Coordinates of C-alpha atoms in Angstrom, one line a residue:
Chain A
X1 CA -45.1 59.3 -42.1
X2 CA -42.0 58.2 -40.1
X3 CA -40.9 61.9 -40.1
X4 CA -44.2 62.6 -38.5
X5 CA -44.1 60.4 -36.0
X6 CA -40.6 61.5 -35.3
X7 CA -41.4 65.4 -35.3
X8 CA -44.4 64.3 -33.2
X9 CA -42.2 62.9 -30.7
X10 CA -39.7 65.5 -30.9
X11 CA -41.8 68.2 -30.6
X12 CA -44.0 66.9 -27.8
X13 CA -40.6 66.6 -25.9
X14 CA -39.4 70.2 -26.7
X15 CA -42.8 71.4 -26.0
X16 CA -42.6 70.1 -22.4
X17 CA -39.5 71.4 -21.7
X18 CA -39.9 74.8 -22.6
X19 CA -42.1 77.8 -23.1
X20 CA -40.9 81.0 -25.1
X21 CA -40.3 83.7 -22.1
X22 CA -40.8 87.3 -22.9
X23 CA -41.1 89.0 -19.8
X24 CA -42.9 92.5 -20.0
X25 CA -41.3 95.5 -19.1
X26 CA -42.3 96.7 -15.5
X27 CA -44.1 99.8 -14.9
X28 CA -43.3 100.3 -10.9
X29 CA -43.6 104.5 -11.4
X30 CA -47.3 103.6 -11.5
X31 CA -47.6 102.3 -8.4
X32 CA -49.1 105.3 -5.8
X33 CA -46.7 105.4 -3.0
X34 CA -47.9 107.8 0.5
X35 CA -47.9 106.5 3.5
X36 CA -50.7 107.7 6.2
X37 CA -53.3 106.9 3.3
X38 CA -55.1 104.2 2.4
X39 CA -58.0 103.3 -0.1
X40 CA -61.6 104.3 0.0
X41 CA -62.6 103.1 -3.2
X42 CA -62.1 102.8 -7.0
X43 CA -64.2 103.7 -10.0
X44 CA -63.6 103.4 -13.8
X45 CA -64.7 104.9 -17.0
X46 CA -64.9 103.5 -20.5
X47 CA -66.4 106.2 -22.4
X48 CA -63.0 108.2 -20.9
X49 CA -61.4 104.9 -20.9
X50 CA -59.8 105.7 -17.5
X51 CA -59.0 103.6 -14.0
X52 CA -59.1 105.6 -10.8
X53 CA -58.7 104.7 -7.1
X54 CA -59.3 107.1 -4.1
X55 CA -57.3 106.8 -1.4
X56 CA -57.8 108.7 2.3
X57 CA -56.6 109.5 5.6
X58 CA -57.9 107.7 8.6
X59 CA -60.9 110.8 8.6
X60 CA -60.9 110.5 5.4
X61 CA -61.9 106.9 5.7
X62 CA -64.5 107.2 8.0
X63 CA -66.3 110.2 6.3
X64 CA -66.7 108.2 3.2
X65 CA -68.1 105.3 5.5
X66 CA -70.4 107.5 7.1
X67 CA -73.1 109.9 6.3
X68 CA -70.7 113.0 6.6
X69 CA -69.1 113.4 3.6
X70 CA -67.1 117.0 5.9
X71 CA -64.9 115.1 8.3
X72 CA -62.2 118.3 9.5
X73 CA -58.8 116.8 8.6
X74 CA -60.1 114.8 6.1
X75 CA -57.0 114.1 3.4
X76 CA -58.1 113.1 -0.2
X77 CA -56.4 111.5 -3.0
X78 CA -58.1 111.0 -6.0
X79 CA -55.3 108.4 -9.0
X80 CA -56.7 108.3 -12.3
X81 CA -54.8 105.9 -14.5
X82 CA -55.4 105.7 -18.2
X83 CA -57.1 102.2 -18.8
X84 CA -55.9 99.8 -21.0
X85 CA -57.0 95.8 -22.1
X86 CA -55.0 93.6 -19.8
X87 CA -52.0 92.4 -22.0
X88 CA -52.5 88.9 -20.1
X89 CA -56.1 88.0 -20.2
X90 CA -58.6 89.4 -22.8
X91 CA -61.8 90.0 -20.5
X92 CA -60.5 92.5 -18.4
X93 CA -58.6 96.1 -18.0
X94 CA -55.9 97.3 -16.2
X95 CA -54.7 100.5 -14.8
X96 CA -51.7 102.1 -17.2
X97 CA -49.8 105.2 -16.8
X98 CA -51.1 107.8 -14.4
X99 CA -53.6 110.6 -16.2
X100 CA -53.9 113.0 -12.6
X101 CA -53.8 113.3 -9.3
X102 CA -55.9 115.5 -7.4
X103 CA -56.0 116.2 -3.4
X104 CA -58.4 117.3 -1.4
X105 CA -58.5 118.6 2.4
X106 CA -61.2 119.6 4.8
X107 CA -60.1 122.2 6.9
X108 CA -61.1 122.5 11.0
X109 CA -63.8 125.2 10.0
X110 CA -65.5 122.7 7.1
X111 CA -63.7 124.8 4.6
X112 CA -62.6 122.6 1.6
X113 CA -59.2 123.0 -0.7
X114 CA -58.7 121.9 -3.9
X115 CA -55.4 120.9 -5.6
X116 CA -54.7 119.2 -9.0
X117 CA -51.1 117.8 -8.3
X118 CA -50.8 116.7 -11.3
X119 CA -52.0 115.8 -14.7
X120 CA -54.7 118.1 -17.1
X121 CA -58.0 119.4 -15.6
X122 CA -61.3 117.3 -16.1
X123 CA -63.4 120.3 -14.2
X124 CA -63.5 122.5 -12.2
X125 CA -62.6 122.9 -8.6
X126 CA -66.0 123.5 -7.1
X127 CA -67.5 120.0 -9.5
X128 CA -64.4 117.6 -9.0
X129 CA -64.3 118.4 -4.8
X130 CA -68.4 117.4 -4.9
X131 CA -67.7 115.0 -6.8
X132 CA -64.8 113.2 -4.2
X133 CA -66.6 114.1 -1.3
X134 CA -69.4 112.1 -2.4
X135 CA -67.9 109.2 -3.5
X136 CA -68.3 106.4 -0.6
X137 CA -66.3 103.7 0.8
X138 CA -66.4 100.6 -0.7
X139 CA -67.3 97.1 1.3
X140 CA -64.2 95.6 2.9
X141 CA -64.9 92.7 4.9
Chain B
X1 CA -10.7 38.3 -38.5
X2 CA -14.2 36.0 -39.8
X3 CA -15.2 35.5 -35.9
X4 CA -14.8 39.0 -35.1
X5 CA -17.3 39.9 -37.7
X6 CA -19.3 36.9 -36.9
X7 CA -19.2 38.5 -33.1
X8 CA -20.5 41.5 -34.3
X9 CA -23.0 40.5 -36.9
X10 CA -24.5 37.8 -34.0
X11 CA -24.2 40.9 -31.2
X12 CA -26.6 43.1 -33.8
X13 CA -28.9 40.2 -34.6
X14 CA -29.4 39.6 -31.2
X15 CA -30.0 43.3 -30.6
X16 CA -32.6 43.3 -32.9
X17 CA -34.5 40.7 -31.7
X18 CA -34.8 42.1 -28.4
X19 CA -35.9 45.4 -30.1
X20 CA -38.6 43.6 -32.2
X21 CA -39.5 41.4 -29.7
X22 CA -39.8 44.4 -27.1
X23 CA -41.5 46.4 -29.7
X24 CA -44.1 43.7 -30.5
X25 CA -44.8 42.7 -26.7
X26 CA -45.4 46.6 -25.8
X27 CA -48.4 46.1 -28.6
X28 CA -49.9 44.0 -26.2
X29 CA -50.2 46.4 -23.6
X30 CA -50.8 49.3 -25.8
X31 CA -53.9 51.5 -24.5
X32 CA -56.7 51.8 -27.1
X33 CA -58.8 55.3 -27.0
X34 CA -62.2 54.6 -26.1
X35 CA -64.6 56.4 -27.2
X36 CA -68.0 56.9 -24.6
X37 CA -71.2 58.0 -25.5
X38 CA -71.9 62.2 -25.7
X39 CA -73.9 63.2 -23.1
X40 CA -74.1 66.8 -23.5
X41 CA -71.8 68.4 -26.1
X42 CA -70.7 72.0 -26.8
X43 CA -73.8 73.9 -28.2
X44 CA -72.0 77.3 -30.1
X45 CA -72.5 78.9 -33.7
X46 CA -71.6 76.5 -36.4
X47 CA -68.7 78.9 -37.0
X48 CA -66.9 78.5 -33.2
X49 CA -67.5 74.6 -33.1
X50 CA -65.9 74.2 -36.4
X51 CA -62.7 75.7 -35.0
X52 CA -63.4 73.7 -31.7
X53 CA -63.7 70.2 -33.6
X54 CA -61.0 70.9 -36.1
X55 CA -58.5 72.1 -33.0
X56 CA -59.5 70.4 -29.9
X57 CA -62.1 67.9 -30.2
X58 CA -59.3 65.1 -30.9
X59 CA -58.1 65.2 -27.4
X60 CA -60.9 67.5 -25.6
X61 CA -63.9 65.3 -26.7
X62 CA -64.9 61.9 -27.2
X63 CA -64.7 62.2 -30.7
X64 CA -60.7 61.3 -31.0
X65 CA -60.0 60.5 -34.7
X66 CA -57.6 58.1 -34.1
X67 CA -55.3 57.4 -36.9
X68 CA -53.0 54.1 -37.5
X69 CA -49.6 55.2 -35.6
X70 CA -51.3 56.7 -32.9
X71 CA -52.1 52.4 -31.8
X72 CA -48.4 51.7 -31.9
X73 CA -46.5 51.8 -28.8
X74 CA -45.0 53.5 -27.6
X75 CA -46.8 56.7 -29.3
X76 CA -50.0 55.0 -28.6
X77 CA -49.0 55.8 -24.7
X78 CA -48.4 59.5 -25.2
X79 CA -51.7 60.2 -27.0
X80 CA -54.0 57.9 -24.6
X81 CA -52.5 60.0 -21.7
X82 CA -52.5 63.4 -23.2
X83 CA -56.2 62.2 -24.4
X84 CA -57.0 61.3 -20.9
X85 CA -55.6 64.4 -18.9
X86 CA -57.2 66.6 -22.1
X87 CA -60.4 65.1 -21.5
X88 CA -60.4 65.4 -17.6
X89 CA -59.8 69.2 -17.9
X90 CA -62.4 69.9 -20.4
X91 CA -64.5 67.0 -22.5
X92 CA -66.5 69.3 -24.7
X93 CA -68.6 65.9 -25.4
X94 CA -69.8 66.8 -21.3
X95 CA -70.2 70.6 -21.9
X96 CA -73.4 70.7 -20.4
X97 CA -72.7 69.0 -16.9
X98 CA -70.4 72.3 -16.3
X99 CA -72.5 74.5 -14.3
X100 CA -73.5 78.0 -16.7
X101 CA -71.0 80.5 -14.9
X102 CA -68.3 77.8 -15.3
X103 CA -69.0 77.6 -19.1
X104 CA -68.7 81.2 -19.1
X105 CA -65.5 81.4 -17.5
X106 CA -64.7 78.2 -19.6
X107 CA -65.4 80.0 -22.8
X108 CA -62.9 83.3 -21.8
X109 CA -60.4 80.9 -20.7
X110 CA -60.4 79.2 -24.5
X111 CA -60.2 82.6 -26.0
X112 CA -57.5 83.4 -24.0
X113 CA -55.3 80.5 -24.1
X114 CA -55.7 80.3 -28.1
X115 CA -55.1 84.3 -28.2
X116 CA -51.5 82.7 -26.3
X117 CA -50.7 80.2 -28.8
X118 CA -50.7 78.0 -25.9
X119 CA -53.3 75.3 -27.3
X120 CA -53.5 73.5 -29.1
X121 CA -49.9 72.3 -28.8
X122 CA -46.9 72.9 -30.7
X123 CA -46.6 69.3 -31.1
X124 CA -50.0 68.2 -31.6
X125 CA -50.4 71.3 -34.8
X126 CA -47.0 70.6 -36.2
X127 CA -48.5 66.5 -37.2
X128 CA -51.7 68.3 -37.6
X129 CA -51.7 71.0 -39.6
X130 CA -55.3 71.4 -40.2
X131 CA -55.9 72.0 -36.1
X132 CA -53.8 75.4 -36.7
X133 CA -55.9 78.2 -35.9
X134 CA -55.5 81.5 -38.1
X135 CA -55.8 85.0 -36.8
X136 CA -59.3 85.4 -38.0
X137 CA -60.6 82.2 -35.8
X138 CA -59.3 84.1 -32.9
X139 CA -61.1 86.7 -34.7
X140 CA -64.9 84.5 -34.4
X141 CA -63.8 83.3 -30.8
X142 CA -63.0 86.8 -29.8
X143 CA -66.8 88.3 -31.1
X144 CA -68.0 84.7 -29.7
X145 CA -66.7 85.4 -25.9
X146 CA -68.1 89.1 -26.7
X147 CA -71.2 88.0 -27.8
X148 CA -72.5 85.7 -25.2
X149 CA -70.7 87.6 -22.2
X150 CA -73.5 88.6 -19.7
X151 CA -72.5 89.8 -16.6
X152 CA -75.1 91.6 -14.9
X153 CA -74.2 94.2 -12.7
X154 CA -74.9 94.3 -9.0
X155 CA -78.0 96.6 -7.8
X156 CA -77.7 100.3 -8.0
X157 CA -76.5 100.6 -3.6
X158 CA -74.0 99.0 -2.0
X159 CA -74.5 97.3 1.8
X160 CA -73.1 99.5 4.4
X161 CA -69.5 99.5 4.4
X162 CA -68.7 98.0 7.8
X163 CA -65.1 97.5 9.2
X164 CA -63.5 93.7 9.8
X165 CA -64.9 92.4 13.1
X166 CA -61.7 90.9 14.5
X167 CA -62.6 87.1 15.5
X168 CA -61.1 83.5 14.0
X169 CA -59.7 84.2 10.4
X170 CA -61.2 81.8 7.9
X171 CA -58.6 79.3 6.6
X172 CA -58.1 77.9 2.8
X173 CA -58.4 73.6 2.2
X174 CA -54.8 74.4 1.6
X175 CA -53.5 76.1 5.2
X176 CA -54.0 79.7 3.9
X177 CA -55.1 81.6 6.6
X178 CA -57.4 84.9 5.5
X179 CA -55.1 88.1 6.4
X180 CA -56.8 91.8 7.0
X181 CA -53.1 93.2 6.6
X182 CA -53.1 94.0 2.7
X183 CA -55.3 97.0 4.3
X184 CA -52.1 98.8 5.1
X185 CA -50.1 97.2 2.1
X186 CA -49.5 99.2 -1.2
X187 CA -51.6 99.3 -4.3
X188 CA -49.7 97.7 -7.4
X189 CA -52.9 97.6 -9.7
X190 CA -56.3 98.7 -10.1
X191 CA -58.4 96.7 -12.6
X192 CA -61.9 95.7 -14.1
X193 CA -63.3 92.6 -15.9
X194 CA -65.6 92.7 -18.9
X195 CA -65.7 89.1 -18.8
X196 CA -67.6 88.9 -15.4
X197 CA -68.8 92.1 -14.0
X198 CA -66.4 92.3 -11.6
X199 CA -63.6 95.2 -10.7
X200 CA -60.5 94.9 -8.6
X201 CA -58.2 96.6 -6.5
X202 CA -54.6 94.5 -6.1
X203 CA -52.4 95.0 -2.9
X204 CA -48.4 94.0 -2.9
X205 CA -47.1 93.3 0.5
X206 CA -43.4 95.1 0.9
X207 CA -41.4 92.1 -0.5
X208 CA -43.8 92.0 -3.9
X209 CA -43.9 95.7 -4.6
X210 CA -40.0 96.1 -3.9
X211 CA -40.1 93.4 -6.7
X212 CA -42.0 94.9 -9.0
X213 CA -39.4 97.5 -8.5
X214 CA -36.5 95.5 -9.0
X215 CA -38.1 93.6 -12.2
X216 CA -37.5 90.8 -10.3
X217 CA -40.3 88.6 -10.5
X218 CA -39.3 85.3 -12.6
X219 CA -39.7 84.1 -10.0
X220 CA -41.2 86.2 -7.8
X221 CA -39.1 86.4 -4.0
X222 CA -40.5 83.7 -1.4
X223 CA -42.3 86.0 1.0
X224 CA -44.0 88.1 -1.7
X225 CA -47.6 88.2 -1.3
X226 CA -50.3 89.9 -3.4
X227 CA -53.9 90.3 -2.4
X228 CA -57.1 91.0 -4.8
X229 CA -60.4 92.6 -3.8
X230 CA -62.9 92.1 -6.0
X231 CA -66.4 93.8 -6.3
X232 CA -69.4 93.6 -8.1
X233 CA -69.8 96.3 -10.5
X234 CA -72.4 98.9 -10.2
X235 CA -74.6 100.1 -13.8
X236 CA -73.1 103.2 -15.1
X237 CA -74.0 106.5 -13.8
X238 CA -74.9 109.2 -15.8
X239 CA -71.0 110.2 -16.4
X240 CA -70.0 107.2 -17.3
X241 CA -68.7 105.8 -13.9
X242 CA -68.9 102.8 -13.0
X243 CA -68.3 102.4 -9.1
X244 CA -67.8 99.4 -6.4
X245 CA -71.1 97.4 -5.9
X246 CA -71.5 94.4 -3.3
X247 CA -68.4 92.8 -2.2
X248 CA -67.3 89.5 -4.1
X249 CA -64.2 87.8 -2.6
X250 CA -60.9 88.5 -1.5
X251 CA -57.8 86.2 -3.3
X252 CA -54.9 85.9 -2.1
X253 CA -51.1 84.4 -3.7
X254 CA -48.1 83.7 -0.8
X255 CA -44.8 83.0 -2.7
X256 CA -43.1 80.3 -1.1
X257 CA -41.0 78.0 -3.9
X258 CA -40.8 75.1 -1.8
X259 CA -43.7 75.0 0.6
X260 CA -46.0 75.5 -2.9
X261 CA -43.7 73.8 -5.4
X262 CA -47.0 71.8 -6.7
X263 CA -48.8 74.9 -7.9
X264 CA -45.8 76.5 -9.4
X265 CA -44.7 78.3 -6.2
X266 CA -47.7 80.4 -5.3
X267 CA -49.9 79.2 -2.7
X268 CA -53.7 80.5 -3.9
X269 CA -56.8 80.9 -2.0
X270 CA -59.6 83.0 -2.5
X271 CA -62.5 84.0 0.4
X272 CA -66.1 84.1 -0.8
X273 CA -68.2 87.2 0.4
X274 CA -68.5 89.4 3.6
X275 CA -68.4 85.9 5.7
X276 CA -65.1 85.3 3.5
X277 CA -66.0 81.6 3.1
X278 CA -63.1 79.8 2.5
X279 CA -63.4 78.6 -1.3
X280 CA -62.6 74.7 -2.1
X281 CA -63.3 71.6 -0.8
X282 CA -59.8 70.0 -0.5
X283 CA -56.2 71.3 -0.7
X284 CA -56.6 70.2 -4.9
X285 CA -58.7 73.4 -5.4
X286 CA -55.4 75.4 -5.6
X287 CA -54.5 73.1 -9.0
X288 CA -57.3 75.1 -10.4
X289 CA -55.9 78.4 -9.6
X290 CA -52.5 77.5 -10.8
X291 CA -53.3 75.9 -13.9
X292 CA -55.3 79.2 -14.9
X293 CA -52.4 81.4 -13.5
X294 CA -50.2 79.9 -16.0
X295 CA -51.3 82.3 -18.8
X296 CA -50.0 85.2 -16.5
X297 CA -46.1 82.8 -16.8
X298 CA -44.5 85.7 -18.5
X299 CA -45.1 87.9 -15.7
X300 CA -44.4 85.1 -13.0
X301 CA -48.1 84.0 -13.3
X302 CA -49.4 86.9 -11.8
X303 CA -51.9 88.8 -13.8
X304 CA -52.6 92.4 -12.4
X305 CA -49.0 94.3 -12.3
X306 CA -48.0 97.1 -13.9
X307 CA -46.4 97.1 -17.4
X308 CA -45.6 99.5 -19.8
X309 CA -47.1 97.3 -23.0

C-alpha cells in the first residue's frame, strides 16, 4: 500500500510535468498557393472519399454570387484533396494529399476552356466545366 | 564521544516529533469528499456507463469511492482538489443540466480524449488498475459517439451570398476584434465534421502558413493567426456532394505567448452567424476553447493543418 501511495504521488507529479510529444510530420506541399485567387466555395465527397475547394478570380467570384454563372474573364480553380479522418479529433475529416487540379476560363466571347492541370480525369471536359460553373459561392459574412 | 551521539539521537527525536506532530495536525484540516445528491445522472447503454463508472465516475461524479489513504493528508488534499476541479468540468451525476448539443459535443469530446490516452490519468490508472480502459472500450465508445450522432443538415438552399458590409467589427469578451482579412489570406486546410454537421474552410495568415512551412509550430510564432469558417452542411446530392449550406460562425486563434499566456498562448474567439455575434459572456469563455484545443498539443494545439499521417 505504501508503494501505492508513493507511485500515486510520483506519478501525479510526473504526469503534470509532462506530456509525451510526437509532433506530426507537416504536409505544407498541400497547401494551394496563387495569388489573384481566392475561394468560392468547398464541397466534399464520402462515397469518393474526397475534399475539394474552388477558388476564383475577382469575376470569378462574383459570377458564382450572382445568377450568371458566364462572367468573361472568369478564372477557375477547382483542388480536390483526398479525404482522410482527422488524425486529432475522431468526428471530423481533413483534406490530405492533393487528387487534381482543374482550371477553368471564360473567354470575352462566352467561350469556355477546360484544363486538368493536374491529377487523373473524373469526366469529361464538357460535364466537369457544367459542373464548376454551377457551383455557387458560399455565405461569407 | 557519548554527547555527540546523544546530540544526534536528541536532534532526530526531536525531528520526529515535529514530523508526527505536523503529520497528525494536517489531519485536522484534511478535506473530506462530500458526496451530494444525483440530480440528473448520465443515461447511456449499460455497456458505455460501465466504462464511465469504472474510469471516471471516482472523480467525474458524486459517486467518489473513497478508500482509507485517500483521508490522510497530505494525499487527502490532492484527490479532494483533483475531485473538485474533475467535477467542475464534468459531474456525470449533473448530466442532464447540460444543455442536449452540449452533451453531444460532451460525448465526442470523451471519445476523443480516451482515444488520446489523456484520461483518465496516468496517475490515477497506475493506483487503479481497474479504471484502465482496453482498446475494445474505445471500441463501444467509438460505435456509442457513432450511434447517437445526429446532426441534421441545413435545408437544401443556401441565403444569398452577400459581401461584408463594412461598419464596427464585433469584438470577443476577451479584446478579439472580428477581422474580414483571412479573405485574402491562404488556405492551409479544408475539412468536414461527422460529429456536428458542420464543414470548414481554415485560413493561415503569412506568419502561420510560412510556419507550417518551416515545421515550426511547437510553439507556433507570436503573430501567427489562423481563421475557420464553418458552414452548415447541405444533404447529399445525387453524386454524392455534399456542399456549403447556411453560414455557422467564424473562429479565430492570434498567437501571442505572452498577451495569451493563460490559454496556452492562443487567444480564441469565435463569431456566431451572419450578425457574427460575438460568442461568451466574459473573457473566461476562451478557458473553454483552450482546454478543448489541448488534444490538438502535438500539433501546437491547432487542429486543422496539414500532415502527412
Amino acid at each position: 500500500m505504501k508503494r501505492k501511495v508513493l507511485s500515486f504521488i510520483a506519478l501525479s507529479l510526473l504526469a503534470a510535468a509532462c506530456h509525451p510529444a510526437k509532433q506530426p510530420t507537416l504536409a505544407p506541399e498541400t497547401i494551394y498557393q496563387e495569388p489573384g485567387v481566392s475561394v468560392i466555395t468547398s464541397f466534399f465527397n464520402n462515397r469518393q472519399q474526397t475534399i475539394s475547394t474552388l477558388y476564383g478570380n475577382a469575376e470569378a467570384l462574383k459570377a458564382a454570387r450572382g445568377d450568371s454563372n458566364m462572367v468573361a474573364g472568369a478564372v477557375y480553380r477547382l483542388i480536390t484533396w483526398k479525404q482522410k479522418g482527422n488524425p486529432l479529433w475522431f468526428g471530423g475529416n481533413i483534406n490530405g494529399a492533393v487528387k487534381t487540379i482543374e482550371s477553368i476560363q471564360v473567354s470575352g466571347d462566352g467561350v469556355t476552356h477546360y484544363a486538368l492541370v493536374s491529377g487523373v480525369a473524373t469526366g469529361a471536359p464538357a460535364e466537369r466545366t457544367k459542373f464548376v460553373l454551377g457551383l455557387k459561392a458560399s455565405v461569407f459574412p | 564521544m557519548g554527547s555527540i551521539s546523544l546530540k544526534k539521537a536528541s536532534k532526530t527525536t526531536i525531528i520526529t516529533v515535529i514530523v508526527v506532530v505536523l503529520m497528525i495536525s494536517l489531519q485536522f484540516s484534511s478535506p473530506t469528499i462530500q458526496h451530494p445528491p444525483i440530480t440528473g445522472a448520465f443515461n447511456g447503454p449499460d455497456s458505455v456507463t460501465a466504462i464511465l463508472k469504472r474510469a471516471c465516475y471516482d472523480c467525474h461524479s458524486n459517486e467518489t469511492r473513497v478508500a482509507w489513504y485517500h483521508k490522510i493528508a497530505p494525499i487527502s488534499w490532492l484527490v479532494a482538489a483533483d475531485v473538485k476541479a474533475a467535477r467542475s468540468r464534468l459531474n456525470f451525476s449533473q448530466w442532464d443540466s447540460l444543455p442536449a448539443a452540449d452533451q453531444q459535443g460532451m460525448r465526442w469530446y470523451i471519445e476523443n480524449i480516451v482515444e488520446q490516452g489523456r484520461m483518465p490519468l496516468a496517475a490515477y490508472t497506475a493506483v487503479h488498475s481497474s479504471a484502465r480502459i482496453s482498446a475494445a472500450d474505445t471500441r463501444i465508445l467509438k460505435n456509442y459517439v457513432l450511434a447517437v450522432a445526429s446532426p441534421k443538415p441545413a435545408a437544401a438552399t443556401r441565403a444569398a451570398a452577400k459581401p461584408a458590409t463594412p461598419g464596427t467589427l464585433p469584438v470577443a469578451p476577451n479584446g478579439i476584434a472580428y477581422t474580414p482579412d483571412y479573405k485574402n489570406w491562404k488556405v492551409i486546410s479544408t475539412t468536414n465534421r461527422f460529429d456536428n454537421g458542420t464543414m470548414r474552410v481554415i485560413y493561415g495568415n503569412d506568419i502561420a502558413v510560412k510556419a507550417i512551412q518551416q515545421g515550426k509550430i511547437r510553439p507556433w510564432p507570436n503573430g501567427a493567426i489562423i481563421a475557420k469558417v464553418v458552414w452548415n452542411q447541405q444533404p447529399a446530392d445525387q453524386d454524392g456532394n455534399i456542399l456549403t449550406g447556411d453560414f455557422n460562425n467564424v473562429q479565430l486563434m492570434f498567437r501571442d505567448d505572452k498577451k495569451f499566456k493563460d490559454t496556452g498562448g492562443w487567444g480564441y474567439a469565435r463569431f456566431n452567424g451572419t450578425a457574427l455575434a460575438p460568442y461568451g459572456k466574459t473573457p473566461m469563455f476562451s478557458q473553454t476553447c483552450a482546454s478543448c484545443h489541448r488534444l490538438a498539443a502535438d500539433n501546437g494545439f491547432v487542429f486543422d493543418i496539414p500532415t502527412k499521417k
